[in-house]
CSV table of C-alpha atoms in Angstrom, one decimal:
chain,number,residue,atom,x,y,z
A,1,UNK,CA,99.3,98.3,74.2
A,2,UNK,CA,103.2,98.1,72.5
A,3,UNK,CA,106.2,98.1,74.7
A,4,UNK,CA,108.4,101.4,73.3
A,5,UNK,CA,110.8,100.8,75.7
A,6,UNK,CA,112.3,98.4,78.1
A,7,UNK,CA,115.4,98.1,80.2
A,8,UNK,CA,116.4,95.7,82.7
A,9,UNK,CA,119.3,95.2,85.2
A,10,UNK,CA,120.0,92.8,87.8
A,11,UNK,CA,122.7,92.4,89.8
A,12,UNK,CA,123.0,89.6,92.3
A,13,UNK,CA,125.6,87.6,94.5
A,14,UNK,CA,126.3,86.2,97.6
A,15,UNK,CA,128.8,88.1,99.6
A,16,UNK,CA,130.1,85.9,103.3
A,17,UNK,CA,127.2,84.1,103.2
A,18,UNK,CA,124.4,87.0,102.8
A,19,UNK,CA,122.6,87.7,99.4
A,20,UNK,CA,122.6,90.8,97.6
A,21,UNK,CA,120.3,92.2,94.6
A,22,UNK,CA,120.0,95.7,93.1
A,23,UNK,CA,117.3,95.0,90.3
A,24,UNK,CA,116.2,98.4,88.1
A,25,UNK,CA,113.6,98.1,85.4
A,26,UNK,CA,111.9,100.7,83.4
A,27,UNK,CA,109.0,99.9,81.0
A,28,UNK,CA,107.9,102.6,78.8
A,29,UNK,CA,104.3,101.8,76.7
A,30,UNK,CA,102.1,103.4,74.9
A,31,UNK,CA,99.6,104.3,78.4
A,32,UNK,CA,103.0,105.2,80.0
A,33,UNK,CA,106.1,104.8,82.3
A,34,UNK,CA,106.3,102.1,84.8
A,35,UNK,CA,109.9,101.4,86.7
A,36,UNK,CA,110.8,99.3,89.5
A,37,UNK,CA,114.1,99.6,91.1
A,38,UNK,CA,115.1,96.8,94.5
A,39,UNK,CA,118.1,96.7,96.8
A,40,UNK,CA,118.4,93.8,98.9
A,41,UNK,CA,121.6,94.0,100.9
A,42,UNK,CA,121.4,90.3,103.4
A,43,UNK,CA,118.3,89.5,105.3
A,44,UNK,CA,117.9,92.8,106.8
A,45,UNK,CA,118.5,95.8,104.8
A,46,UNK,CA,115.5,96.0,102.1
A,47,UNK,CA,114.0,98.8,99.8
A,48,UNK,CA,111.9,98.7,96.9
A,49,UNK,CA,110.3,101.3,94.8
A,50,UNK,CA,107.5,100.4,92.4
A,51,UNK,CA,105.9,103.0,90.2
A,52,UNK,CA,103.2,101.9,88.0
A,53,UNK,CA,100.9,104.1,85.8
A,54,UNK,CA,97.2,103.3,85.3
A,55,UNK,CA,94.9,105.5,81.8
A,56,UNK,CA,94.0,107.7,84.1
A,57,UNK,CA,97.4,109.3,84.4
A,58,UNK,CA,97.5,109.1,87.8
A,59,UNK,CA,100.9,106.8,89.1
A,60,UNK,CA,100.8,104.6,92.3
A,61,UNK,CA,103.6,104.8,93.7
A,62,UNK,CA,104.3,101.7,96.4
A,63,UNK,CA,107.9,102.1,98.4
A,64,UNK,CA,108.9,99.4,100.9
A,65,UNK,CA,111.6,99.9,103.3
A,66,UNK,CA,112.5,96.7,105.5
A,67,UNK,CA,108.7,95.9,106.2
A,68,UNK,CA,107.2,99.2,106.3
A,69,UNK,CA,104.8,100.1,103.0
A,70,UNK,CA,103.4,103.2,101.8
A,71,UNK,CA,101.4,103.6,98.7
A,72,UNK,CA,100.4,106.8,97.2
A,73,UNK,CA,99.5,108.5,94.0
A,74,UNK,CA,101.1,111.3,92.1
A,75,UNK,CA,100.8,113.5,89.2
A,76,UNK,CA,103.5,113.3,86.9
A,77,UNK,CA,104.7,116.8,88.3
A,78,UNK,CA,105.1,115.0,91.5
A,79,UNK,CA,106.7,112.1,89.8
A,80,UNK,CA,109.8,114.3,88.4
A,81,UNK,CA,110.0,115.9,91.9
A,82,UNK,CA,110.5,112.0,93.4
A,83,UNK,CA,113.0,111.2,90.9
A,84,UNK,CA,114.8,114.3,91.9
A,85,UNK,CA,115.0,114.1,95.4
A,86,UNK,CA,115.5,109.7,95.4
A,87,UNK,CA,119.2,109.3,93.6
A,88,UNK,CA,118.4,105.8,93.6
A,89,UNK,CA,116.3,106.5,90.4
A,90,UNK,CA,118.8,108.5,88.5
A,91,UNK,CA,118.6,105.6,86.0
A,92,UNK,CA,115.0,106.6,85.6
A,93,UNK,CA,115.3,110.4,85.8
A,94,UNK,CA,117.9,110.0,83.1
A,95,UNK,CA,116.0,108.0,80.7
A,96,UNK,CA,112.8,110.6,81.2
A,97,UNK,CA,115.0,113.8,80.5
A,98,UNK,CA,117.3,112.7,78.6
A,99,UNK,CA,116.4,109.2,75.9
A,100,UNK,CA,112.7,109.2,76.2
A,101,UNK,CA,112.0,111.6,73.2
A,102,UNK,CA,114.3,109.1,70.6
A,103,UNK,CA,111.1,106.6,71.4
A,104,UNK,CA,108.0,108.4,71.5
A,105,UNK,CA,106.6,110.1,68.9
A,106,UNK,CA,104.0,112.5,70.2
């Protein structure tokens, strides 16, 4: 499996005394698209996102939100519908409409 594409951001800093990340990631291969995007804002306020995309062409999706976990899978149909509604993963939204055809040759 070859990388095609890969971006990473991470943003992080301690703000009167409380740490702070915002951390996106996209991976782009061969078997697919995989993109993780975390927000950390102090001790208390957490989400994460984690999309990951197995041969079968199914993703698992796995969001966290403080403590609370779900995990599901989707169809890439339902993947663009996520990206949609979750402005969080604009970044990813915008690579996958917009930059993803300058990297993979079909």
């Amino acid at each position: 499996m070859s990388v095609l594409y890969r971006y990473e951001n991470t943003k992080k800093y301690k703000k009167d005394g409380e740490s702070y990340l915002e951390k996106m990631q996209i991976i782009d291969s061969e078997v697919g698209i995989s993109f993780e995007y975390t927000n950390k804002k102090g001790e208390k306020d957490f989400y994460k996102i984690d999309v990951r995309k197995p041969e079968n062409g199914i993703y698992k999706v796995t969001e966290t939100k403080n403590k609370n976990t779900d995990t599901m899978d989707i169809n890439y149909e339902e993947l663009l519908k996520l990206l949609k509604i979750n402005k969080k993963l604009k970044f990813v939204e915008d690579y996958i409409k917009k930059d993803r055809k300058k990297y993979i040759k079909k």
